[in-house]
Amino acid sequence: MSASAGGSGVVQVAGEVVANRRVGAYHHLTIVAPGVAELARPGQFVALAVGGPTSANLLRRCFSLHKVKASGTYGGTLDVVVAAHGPGTQWLTGLSAHDAVDVVAPLGRPFPLPAEPVPCVLVGGGYGSAPLFWLAEALRERGCHVEMVLGAASEDRLFGVVEARRSADGVTVTTDDGSAGRRGWVSDVLGEVVDRTGAGVVYACGPMGMLRSVTEVAQAHGAVAQVAVEESMACGIGVCMTCVMPVRGTDGTTRMVRSCVEGPVFRGDLVRWDAIGGGITRVPEDAVGAPRPGGH
Ligand SMILES: Cc1cc2nc3c(=O)[nH]c(=O)nc-3n(C[C@H](O)[C@H](O)[C@H](O)COP(=O)(O)OP(=O)(O)OC[C@H]3O[C@@H](n4cnc5c(N)ncnc54)[C@H](O)[C@@H]3O)c2cc1C
Ligand code: FES
């Protein structure tokens, strides 16, 4: 069963779990979701209903689209990589084959692809690697040289290292504790990968702190950063304003924009990282509509 949301390029479908596999610290779920693959692009995300039809968890939970398939044994499918965190993700990771899950996808803006072949570095932190393999494929189809830098706190929190070796022309792995690859952060090795490859674009997905460092390193080494943020989202469709974050426009003005519809992919150098940190996003004083002393 499927319904188009007013021709906006989003579908809501009654999905069915095909497989739920454990991959290190994560669960890799494949869900039958006809119609999604035809509309989706790398960098977009899916909002999944959690808890079943009688659940008090009314808000959907958002996940990067890892893979999509337009057809196959089960009809169209989508894949997501889920870290069990709170009640919603625990419910999802507990699902078995044939269980139902309601799907709204694809949401958000995809990663912009370069018009000309240009070397690119794709950087993933933990499950943030999930959307990068499909992106790597799209970039290589366009003739781009693609390298990946995958990082995590420890080996079990890395996602997709084996797949990366197939999807990319070169792979560098880092872990905070040195249990796999080079000890340290992705940002510690990124500069040398950008210099060696002459990368013009760095694409990244992962925690906010990582995206900020990736942006700084990319800029310092002459590359543009395109970052996919994972801000808390409640509605996922631009209605509730839970997900707003300060981003400079091309006119230099900072506005609070909705990361679910204006993002989740932003040019890193336009994000006001100075107002984001410690799990809190502030409204910078110079942002349009910021509260003024004595104002109402
Ligand atoms: C674009 C995007 C991509 C993501 N991709 C992945 C991924 O690939 N894999 C993965 O594991 N995780 C991903 N996440 C994170 C994932 O959505 C959260 O970890 C998940 O929502 C946690 O749900 P929970 O019920 O387990 O945890 P909880 O912490 O109990 O619930 C978090 C949810 O509560 C709601 N919420 C929280 N704060 C507020 C608030 N102040 N007002 C209203 N609602 C609120 C939101 O719906 C939020 O998603 C992504 C997030 C985003 C935004
Ligand atoms: S999550 Fe509701 S506006 Fe973005």
PDB file of C-alpha atoms in Angstrom, residues 2-256:
ATOM      1  CA  SER A   2       1.390   3.402  -0.860  1.00  0.00           C
ATOM      2  CA  ALA A   3       0.296   7.002  -1.058  1.00  0.00           C
ATOM      3  CA  SER A   4       2.054   9.902  -2.692  1.00  0.00           C
ATOM      4  CA  ALA A   5       2.300  13.015  -0.534  1.00  0.00           C
ATOM      5  CA  GLY A   6       0.822  15.448  -3.016  1.00  0.00           C
ATOM      6  CA  GLY A   7       3.331  14.769  -5.786  1.00  0.00           C
ATOM      7  CA  SER A   8       6.117  16.212  -3.627  1.00  0.00           C
ATOM      8  CA  GLY A   9       8.404  13.284  -4.309  1.00  0.00           C
ATOM      9  CA  VAL A  10       7.771  11.662  -0.936  1.00  0.00           C
ATOM     10  CA  VAL A  11       5.850   8.449  -0.346  1.00  0.00           C
ATOM     11  CA  GLN A  12       4.314   6.901   2.723  1.00  0.00           C
ATOM     12  CA  VAL A  13       4.292   3.129   2.490  1.00  0.00           C
ATOM     13  CA  ALA A  14       3.363   0.264   4.762  1.00  0.00           C
ATOM     14  CA  GLY A  15       6.770  -1.424   4.792  1.00  0.00           C
ATOM     15  CA  GLU A  16       7.782  -4.921   5.817  1.00  0.00           C
ATOM     16  CA  VAL A  17      11.109  -5.992   7.284  1.00  0.00           C
ATOM     17  CA  VAL A  18      12.993  -8.435   5.040  1.00  0.00           C
ATOM     18  CA  ALA A  19      16.121  -8.792   7.148  1.00  0.00           C
ATOM     19  CA  ASN A  20      17.622  -7.495  10.373  1.00  0.00           C
ATOM     20  CA  ARG A  21      21.321  -8.315  10.612  1.00  0.00           C
ATOM     21  CA  ARG A  22      23.732  -7.408  13.393  1.00  0.00           C
ATOM     22  CA  VAL A  23      26.828  -5.556  12.095  1.00  0.00           C
ATOM     23  CA  GLY A  24      29.268  -4.734  14.896  1.00  0.00           C
ATOM     24  CA  ALA A  25      27.480  -2.343  17.249  1.00  0.00           C
ATOM     25  CA  TYR A  26      24.677  -1.708  14.721  1.00  0.00           C
ATOM     26  CA  HIS A  27      21.683  -3.351  13.073  1.00  0.00           C
ATOM     27  CA  HIS A  28      21.375  -3.364   9.297  1.00  0.00           C
ATOM     28  CA  LEU A  29      17.694  -3.437   8.356  1.00  0.00           C
ATOM     29  CA  THR A  30      16.288  -4.110   4.892  1.00  0.00           C
ATOM     30  CA  ILE A  31      12.679  -2.978   4.520  1.00  0.00           C
ATOM     31  CA  VAL A  32      10.287  -3.469   1.609  1.00  0.00           C
ATOM     32  CA  ALA A  33       9.243   0.046   0.606  1.00  0.00           C
ATOM     33  CA  PRO A  34       7.972   0.232  -2.986  1.00  0.00           C
ATOM     34  CA  GLY A  35       8.371   3.588  -4.708  1.00  0.00           C
ATOM     35  CA  VAL A  36      11.167   4.972  -2.511  1.00  0.00           C
ATOM     36  CA  ALA A  37      14.142   3.962  -4.679  1.00  0.00           C
ATOM     37  CA  GLU A  38      12.676   5.667  -7.741  1.00  0.00           C
ATOM     38  CA  LEU A  39      12.624   9.013  -5.897  1.00  0.00           C
ATOM     39  CA  ALA A  40      15.613   8.823  -3.563  1.00  0.00           C
ATOM     40  CA  ARG A  41      19.128  10.272  -3.900  1.00  0.00           C
ATOM     41  CA  PRO A  42      22.226   9.785  -1.685  1.00  0.00           C
ATOM     42  CA  GLY A  43      22.086  11.975   1.431  1.00  0.00           C
ATOM     43  CA  GLN A  44      18.320  11.800   1.859  1.00  0.00           C
ATOM     44  CA  PHE A  45      16.708  10.129   4.835  1.00  0.00           C
ATOM     45  CA  VAL A  46      13.706   8.073   5.901  1.00  0.00           C
ATOM     46  CA  ALA A  47      11.322   8.648   8.837  1.00  0.00           C
ATOM     47  CA  LEU A  48      10.145   5.381  10.379  1.00  0.00           C
ATOM     48  CA  ALA A  49       7.160   5.042  12.723  1.00  0.00           C
ATOM     49  CA  VAL A  50       8.154   3.184  15.888  1.00  0.00           C
ATOM     50  CA  GLY A  51       6.402   1.143  18.553  1.00  0.00           C
ATOM     51  CA  GLY A  52       3.555  -0.326  16.503  1.00  0.00           C
ATOM     52  CA  PRO A  53      -0.036   0.887  15.991  1.00  0.00           C
ATOM     53  CA  THR A  54      -0.873   1.310  19.688  1.00  0.00           C
ATOM     54  CA  SER A  55       2.411   2.928  20.709  1.00  0.00           C
ATOM     55  CA  ALA A  56       2.616   6.170  22.689  1.00  0.00           C
ATOM     56  CA  ASN A  57       5.766   7.005  20.667  1.00  0.00           C
ATOM     57  CA  LEU A  58       4.036   9.316  18.216  1.00  0.00           C
ATOM     58  CA  LEU A  59       7.135  10.795  16.609  1.00  0.00           C
ATOM     59  CA  ARG A  60       8.862   9.033  13.763  1.00  0.00           C
ATOM     60  CA  ARG A  61      12.603   8.402  13.953  1.00  0.00           C
ATOM     61  CA  CYS A  62      14.914   9.499  11.145  1.00  0.00           C
ATOM     62  CA  PHE A  63      17.669   7.437   9.500  1.00  0.00           C
ATOM     63  CA  SER A  64      19.982   8.029   6.561  1.00  0.00           C
ATOM     64  CA  LEU A  65      19.141   5.941   3.524  1.00  0.00           C
ATOM     65  CA  HIS A  66      22.024   3.495   3.255  1.00  0.00           C
ATOM     66  CA  LYS A  67      20.891   1.753   0.054  1.00  0.00           C
ATOM     67  CA  VAL A  68      17.776   1.565  -2.093  1.00  0.00           C
ATOM     68  CA  LYS A  69      16.681  -0.986  -4.677  1.00  0.00           C
ATOM     69  CA  ALA A  70      13.891  -0.331  -7.146  1.00  0.00           C
ATOM     70  CA  SER A  71      13.046  -3.971  -7.721  1.00  0.00           C
ATOM     71  CA  GLY A  72      14.074  -7.464  -6.737  1.00  0.00           C
ATOM     72  CA  THR A  73      12.593 -10.527  -5.098  1.00  0.00           C
ATOM     73  CA  TYR A  74      10.630  -8.396  -2.642  1.00  0.00           C
ATOM     74  CA  GLY A  75       9.844  -5.378  -4.784  1.00  0.00           C
ATOM     75  CA  GLY A  76      11.531  -2.071  -3.920  1.00  0.00           C
ATOM     76  CA  THR A  77      13.561  -2.057  -0.711  1.00  0.00           C
ATOM     77  CA  LEU A  78      15.522   0.386   1.401  1.00  0.00           C
ATOM     78  CA  ASP A  79      18.326  -0.309   3.862  1.00  0.00           C
ATOM     79  CA  VAL A  80      19.140   1.583   7.051  1.00  0.00           C
ATOM     80  CA  VAL A  81      21.821   1.142   9.696  1.00  0.00           C
ATOM     81  CA  VAL A  82      20.498   1.642  13.214  1.00  0.00           C
ATOM     82  CA  ALA A  83      22.289   2.102  16.524  1.00  0.00           C
ATOM     83  CA  ALA A  84      20.060   1.012  19.424  1.00  0.00           C
ATOM     84  CA  HIS A  85      19.833   4.143  21.551  1.00  0.00           C
ATOM     85  CA  GLY A  86      16.441   5.022  23.105  1.00  0.00           C
ATOM     86  CA  PRO A  87      12.991   3.397  22.896  1.00  0.00           C
ATOM     87  CA  GLY A  88      12.466   4.028  19.166  1.00  0.00           C
ATOM     88  CA  THR A  89      15.728   2.540  17.948  1.00  0.00           C
ATOM     89  CA  GLN A  90      15.455  -0.338  20.449  1.00  0.00           C
ATOM     90  CA  TRP A  91      12.042  -1.182  19.001  1.00  0.00           C
ATOM     91  CA  LEU A  92      13.382  -1.036  15.440  1.00  0.00           C
ATOM     92  CA  THR A  93      16.451  -3.153  16.157  1.00  0.00           C
ATOM     93  CA  GLY A  94      14.173  -5.750  17.777  1.00  0.00           C
ATOM     94  CA  LEU A  95      12.116  -6.247  14.606  1.00  0.00           C
ATOM     95  CA  SER A  96      12.173  -9.580  12.719  1.00  0.00           C
ATOM     96  CA  ALA A  97      11.487 -10.606   9.125  1.00  0.00           C
ATOM     97  CA  HIS A  98       7.833  -9.946   8.103  1.00  0.00           C
ATOM     98  CA  ASP A  99       7.257  -7.354  10.866  1.00  0.00           C
ATOM     99  CA  ALA A 100       5.502  -4.199   9.671  1.00  0.00           C
ATOM    100  CA  VAL A 101       7.060  -0.727   9.769  1.00  0.00           C
ATOM    101  CA  ASP A 102       5.530   2.423   8.361  1.00  0.00           C
ATOM    102  CA  VAL A 103       7.881   4.394   6.094  1.00  0.00           C
ATOM    103  CA  VAL A 104       7.956   8.028   4.931  1.00  0.00           C
ATOM    104  CA  ALA A 105      10.721   8.695   2.389  1.00  0.00           C
ATOM    105  CA  PRO A 106      12.736  10.094   0.769  1.00  0.00           C
ATOM    106  CA  LEU A 107      13.093  13.230   2.911  1.00  0.00           C
ATOM    107  CA  GLY A 108      15.530  16.142   2.842  1.00  0.00           C
ATOM    108  CA  ARG A 109      17.969  17.370   0.230  1.00  0.00           C
ATOM    109  CA  PRO A 110      20.588  15.026  -1.210  1.00  0.00           C
ATOM    110  CA  PHE A 111      24.351  15.543  -1.463  1.00  0.00           C
ATOM    111  CA  PRO A 112      25.025  17.856  -4.435  1.00  0.00           C
ATOM    112  CA  LEU A 113      27.106  16.102  -7.097  1.00  0.00           C
ATOM    113  CA  PRO A 114      29.871  17.927  -8.984  1.00  0.00           C
ATOM    114  CA  ALA A 115      29.143  18.733 -12.642  1.00  0.00           C
ATOM    115  CA  GLU A 116      32.710  17.762 -13.681  1.00  0.00           C
ATOM    116  CA  PRO A 117      34.819  14.813 -12.460  1.00  0.00           C
ATOM    117  CA  VAL A 118      36.703  16.005  -9.373  1.00  0.00           C
ATOM    118  CA  PRO A 119      38.573  14.000  -6.704  1.00  0.00           C
ATOM    119  CA  CYS A 120      36.378  13.612  -3.590  1.00  0.00           C
ATOM    120  CA  VAL A 121      36.933  12.407  -0.034  1.00  0.00           C
ATOM    121  CA  LEU A 122      33.980  10.865   1.825  1.00  0.00           C
ATOM    122  CA  VAL A 123      34.228  10.941   5.614  1.00  0.00           C
ATOM    123  CA  GLY A 124      31.990   8.873   7.907  1.00  0.00           C
ATOM    124  CA  GLY A 125      31.821   8.782  11.689  1.00  0.00           C
ATOM    125  CA  GLY A 126      30.236   5.616  13.152  1.00  0.00           C
ATOM    126  CA  TYR A 127      26.876   4.900  11.496  1.00  0.00           C
ATOM    127  CA  GLY A 128      27.378   8.204   9.644  1.00  0.00           C
ATOM    128  CA  SER A 129      29.215   6.106   7.029  1.00  0.00           C
ATOM    129  CA  ALA A 130      25.881   4.542   6.002  1.00  0.00           C
ATOM    130  CA  PRO A 131      24.863   7.027   3.250  1.00  0.00           C
ATOM    131  CA  LEU A 132      28.381   7.318   1.791  1.00  0.00           C
ATOM    132  CA  PHE A 133      28.629   4.072  -0.218  1.00  0.00           C
ATOM    133  CA  TRP A 134      25.723   4.948  -2.451  1.00  0.00           C
ATOM    134  CA  LEU A 135      27.210   8.441  -2.832  1.00  0.00           C
ATOM    135  CA  ALA A 136      30.590   6.891  -3.758  1.00  0.00           C
ATOM    136  CA  GLU A 137      28.882   4.892  -6.495  1.00  0.00           C
ATOM    137  CA  ALA A 138      27.185   8.023  -7.903  1.00  0.00           C
ATOM    138  CA  LEU A 139      30.476   9.964  -7.848  1.00  0.00           C
ATOM    139  CA  ARG A 140      32.470   7.189  -9.504  1.00  0.00           C
ATOM    140  CA  GLU A 141      29.803   6.912 -12.226  1.00  0.00           C
ATOM    141  CA  ARG A 142      30.596  10.582 -12.913  1.00  0.00           C
ATOM    142  CA  GLY A 143      34.292   9.838 -13.254  1.00  0.00           C
ATOM    143  CA  CYS A 144      35.349  11.161  -9.835  1.00  0.00           C
ATOM    144  CA  HIS A 145      38.278   9.623  -7.928  1.00  0.00           C
ATOM    145  CA  VAL A 146      36.758   8.693  -4.552  1.00  0.00           C
ATOM    146  CA  GLU A 147      38.572   8.048  -1.283  1.00  0.00           C
ATOM    147  CA  MET A 148      36.922   7.274   2.031  1.00  0.00           C
ATOM    148  CA  VAL A 149      37.950   8.019   5.593  1.00  0.00           C
ATOM    149  CA  LEU A 150      35.958   6.013   8.126  1.00  0.00           C
ATOM    150  CA  GLY A 151      36.275   6.582  11.832  1.00  0.00           C
ATOM    151  CA  ALA A 152      34.688   5.526  15.108  1.00  0.00           C
ATOM    152  CA  ALA A 153      35.416   5.269  18.807  1.00  0.00           C
ATOM    153  CA  SER A 154      36.358   1.583  18.479  1.00  0.00           C
ATOM    154  CA  GLU A 155      36.431  -1.191  15.871  1.00  0.00           C
ATOM    155  CA  ASP A 156      32.864  -2.454  16.566  1.00  0.00           C
ATOM    156  CA  ARG A 157      31.504   1.074  15.975  1.00  0.00           C
ATOM    157  CA  LEU A 158      33.020   1.349  12.474  1.00  0.00           C
ATOM    158  CA  PHE A 159      30.509   0.731   9.734  1.00  0.00           C
ATOM    159  CA  GLY A 160      31.226  -0.566   6.251  1.00  0.00           C
ATOM    160  CA  VAL A 161      35.012  -0.920   6.087  1.00  0.00           C
ATOM    161  CA  VAL A 162      34.824  -4.009   3.823  1.00  0.00           C
ATOM    162  CA  GLU A 163      32.210  -2.364   1.592  1.00  0.00           C
ATOM    163  CA  ALA A 164      34.343   0.795   1.449  1.00  0.00           C
ATOM    164  CA  ARG A 165      37.229  -1.162  -0.061  1.00  0.00           C
ATOM    165  CA  ARG A 166      34.872  -2.090  -2.927  1.00  0.00           C
ATOM    166  CA  SER A 167      33.203   1.318  -3.269  1.00  0.00           C
ATOM    167  CA  ALA A 168      36.227   3.618  -3.102  1.00  0.00           C
ATOM    168  CA  ASP A 169      39.633   4.042  -4.749  1.00  0.00           C
ATOM    169  CA  GLY A 170      41.287   4.292  -1.325  1.00  0.00           C
ATOM    170  CA  VAL A 171      40.218   3.834   2.305  1.00  0.00           C
ATOM    171  CA  THR A 172      41.715   5.154   5.553  1.00  0.00           C
ATOM    172  CA  VAL A 173      40.350   3.920   8.876  1.00  0.00           C
ATOM    173  CA  THR A 174      40.757   5.596  12.257  1.00  0.00           C
ATOM    174  CA  THR A 175      39.610   4.636  15.740  1.00  0.00           C
ATOM    175  CA  ASP A 176      39.874   6.711  18.903  1.00  0.00           C
ATOM    176  CA  ASP A 177      41.282   3.723  20.823  1.00  0.00           C
ATOM    177  CA  GLY A 178      43.503   2.343  18.039  1.00  0.00           C
ATOM    178  CA  SER A 179      41.572  -0.991  17.895  1.00  0.00           C
ATOM    179  CA  ALA A 180      41.495  -0.710  14.080  1.00  0.00           C
ATOM    180  CA  GLY A 181      43.343   1.469  11.562  1.00  0.00           C
ATOM    181  CA  ARG A 182      45.172   4.567  12.758  1.00  0.00           C
ATOM    182  CA  ARG A 183      44.661   5.771  16.308  1.00  0.00           C
ATOM    183  CA  GLY A 184      42.930   9.150  16.358  1.00  0.00           C
ATOM    184  CA  TRP A 185      40.123  11.056  14.698  1.00  0.00           C
ATOM    185  CA  VAL A 186      39.143  11.258  11.051  1.00  0.00           C
ATOM    186  CA  SER A 187      40.140  14.919  11.117  1.00  0.00           C
ATOM    187  CA  ASP A 188      43.729  13.918  12.059  1.00  0.00           C
ATOM    188  CA  VAL A 189      44.234  12.130   8.719  1.00  0.00           C
ATOM    189  CA  LEU A 190      41.866  14.090   6.484  1.00  0.00           C
ATOM    190  CA  GLY A 191      44.306  16.868   5.577  1.00  0.00           C
ATOM    191  CA  GLU A 192      46.878  14.464   4.162  1.00  0.00           C
ATOM    192  CA  VAL A 193      44.205  12.555   2.169  1.00  0.00           C
ATOM    193  CA  VAL A 194      42.890  15.832   0.692  1.00  0.00           C
ATOM    194  CA  ASP A 195      46.433  16.937  -0.210  1.00  0.00           C
ATOM    195  CA  ARG A 196      47.413  13.566  -1.702  1.00  0.00           C
ATOM    196  CA  THR A 197      44.260  13.259  -3.828  1.00  0.00           C
ATOM    197  CA  GLY A 198      43.883  16.960  -4.675  1.00  0.00           C
ATOM    198  CA  ALA A 199      40.249  16.639  -3.525  1.00  0.00           C
ATOM    199  CA  GLY A 200      37.934  19.490  -4.393  1.00  0.00           C
ATOM    200  CA  VAL A 201      35.012  18.252  -2.273  1.00  0.00           C
ATOM    201  CA  VAL A 202      34.848  16.556   1.111  1.00  0.00           C
ATOM    202  CA  TYR A 203      31.495  14.909   1.888  1.00  0.00           C
ATOM    203  CA  ALA A 204      30.859  13.989   5.511  1.00  0.00           C
ATOM    204  CA  CYS A 205      28.227  12.484   7.777  1.00  0.00           C
ATOM    205  CA  GLY A 206      28.546  11.927  11.509  1.00  0.00           C
ATOM    206  CA  PRO A 207      28.328  13.732  14.839  1.00  0.00           C
ATOM    207  CA  MET A 208      28.272  17.544  14.871  1.00  0.00           C
ATOM    208  CA  GLY A 209      31.750  17.908  16.439  1.00  0.00           C
ATOM    209  CA  MET A 210      33.218  15.740  13.696  1.00  0.00           C
ATOM    210  CA  LEU A 211      31.440  17.707  10.961  1.00  0.00           C
ATOM    211  CA  ARG A 212      32.835  20.942  12.332  1.00  0.00           C
ATOM    212  CA  SER A 213      36.427  19.604  12.354  1.00  0.00           C
ATOM    213  CA  VAL A 214      35.981  18.103   8.885  1.00  0.00           C
ATOM    214  CA  THR A 215      34.804  21.489   7.598  1.00  0.00           C
ATOM    215  CA  GLU A 216      37.802  23.252   9.157  1.00  0.00           C
ATOM    216  CA  VAL A 217      40.308  20.755   7.736  1.00  0.00           C
ATOM    217  CA  ALA A 218      38.654  20.761   4.297  1.00  0.00           C
ATOM    218  CA  GLN A 219      38.761  24.573   4.190  1.00  0.00           C
ATOM    219  CA  ALA A 220      42.372  24.694   5.359  1.00  0.00           C
ATOM    220  CA  HIS A 221      43.337  22.313   2.540  1.00  0.00           C
ATOM    221  CA  GLY A 222      41.381  24.093  -0.197  1.00  0.00           C
ATOM    222  CA  ALA A 223      38.337  21.792  -0.458  1.00  0.00           C
ATOM    223  CA  VAL A 224      34.621  22.489  -0.047  1.00  0.00           C
ATOM    224  CA  ALA A 225      32.853  20.481   2.684  1.00  0.00           C
ATOM    225  CA  GLN A 226      29.328  19.162   2.184  1.00  0.00           C
ATOM    226  CA  VAL A 227      28.074  17.836   5.520  1.00  0.00           C
ATOM    227  CA  ALA A 228      24.979  15.784   6.387  1.00  0.00           C
ATOM    228  CA  VAL A 229      23.823  16.697   9.901  1.00  0.00           C
ATOM    229  CA  GLU A 230      21.883  14.492  12.301  1.00  0.00           C
ATOM    230  CA  GLU A 231      20.122  17.163  14.374  1.00  0.00           C
ATOM    231  CA  SER A 232      17.209  15.954  16.528  1.00  0.00           C
ATOM    232  CA  MET A 233      14.109  15.892  14.378  1.00  0.00           C
ATOM    233  CA  ALA A 234      10.527  15.496  15.526  1.00  0.00           C
ATOM    234  CA  CYS A 235       8.313  15.817  12.417  1.00  0.00           C
ATOM    235  CA  GLY A 236      10.986  15.447   9.688  1.00  0.00           C
ATOM    236  CA  ILE A 237       8.812  17.351   7.209  1.00  0.00           C
ATOM    237  CA  GLY A 238       9.339  21.027   8.015  1.00  0.00           C
ATOM    238  CA  VAL A 239       6.397  21.683  10.336  1.00  0.00           C
ATOM    239  CA  CYS A 240       7.591  21.671  13.959  1.00  0.00           C
ATOM    240  CA  MET A 241      10.896  23.681  13.889  1.00  0.00           C
ATOM    241  CA  THR A 242      12.605  21.202  16.260  1.00  0.00           C
ATOM    242  CA  CYS A 243      15.527  20.827  13.899  1.00  0.00           C
ATOM    243  CA  VAL A 244      16.471  24.460  13.210  1.00  0.00           C
ATOM    244  CA  MET A 245      20.129  25.429  13.031  1.00  0.00           C
ATOM    245  CA  PRO A 246      21.964  28.627  12.078  1.00  0.00           C
ATOM    246  CA  VAL A 247      23.256  28.676   8.519  1.00  0.00           C
ATOM    247  CA  ARG A 248      24.626  31.614   6.534  1.00  0.00           C
ATOM    248  CA  GLY A 249      23.001  32.276   3.185  1.00  0.00           C
ATOM    249  CA  THR A 250      25.011  33.166   0.093  1.00  0.00           C
ATOM    250  CA  ASP A 251      24.102  36.800   0.970  1.00  0.00           C
ATOM    251  CA  GLY A 252      26.135  36.417   4.192  1.00  0.00           C
ATOM    252  CA  THR A 253      23.046  36.602   6.443  1.00  0.00           C
ATOM    253  CA  THR A 254      22.535  33.953   9.133  1.00  0.00           C
ATOM    254  CA  ARG A 255      19.080  32.414   9.309  1.00  0.00           C
ATOM    255  CA  MET A 256      17.685  29.598  11.446  1.00  0.00           C
TER     256      MET A 256
END
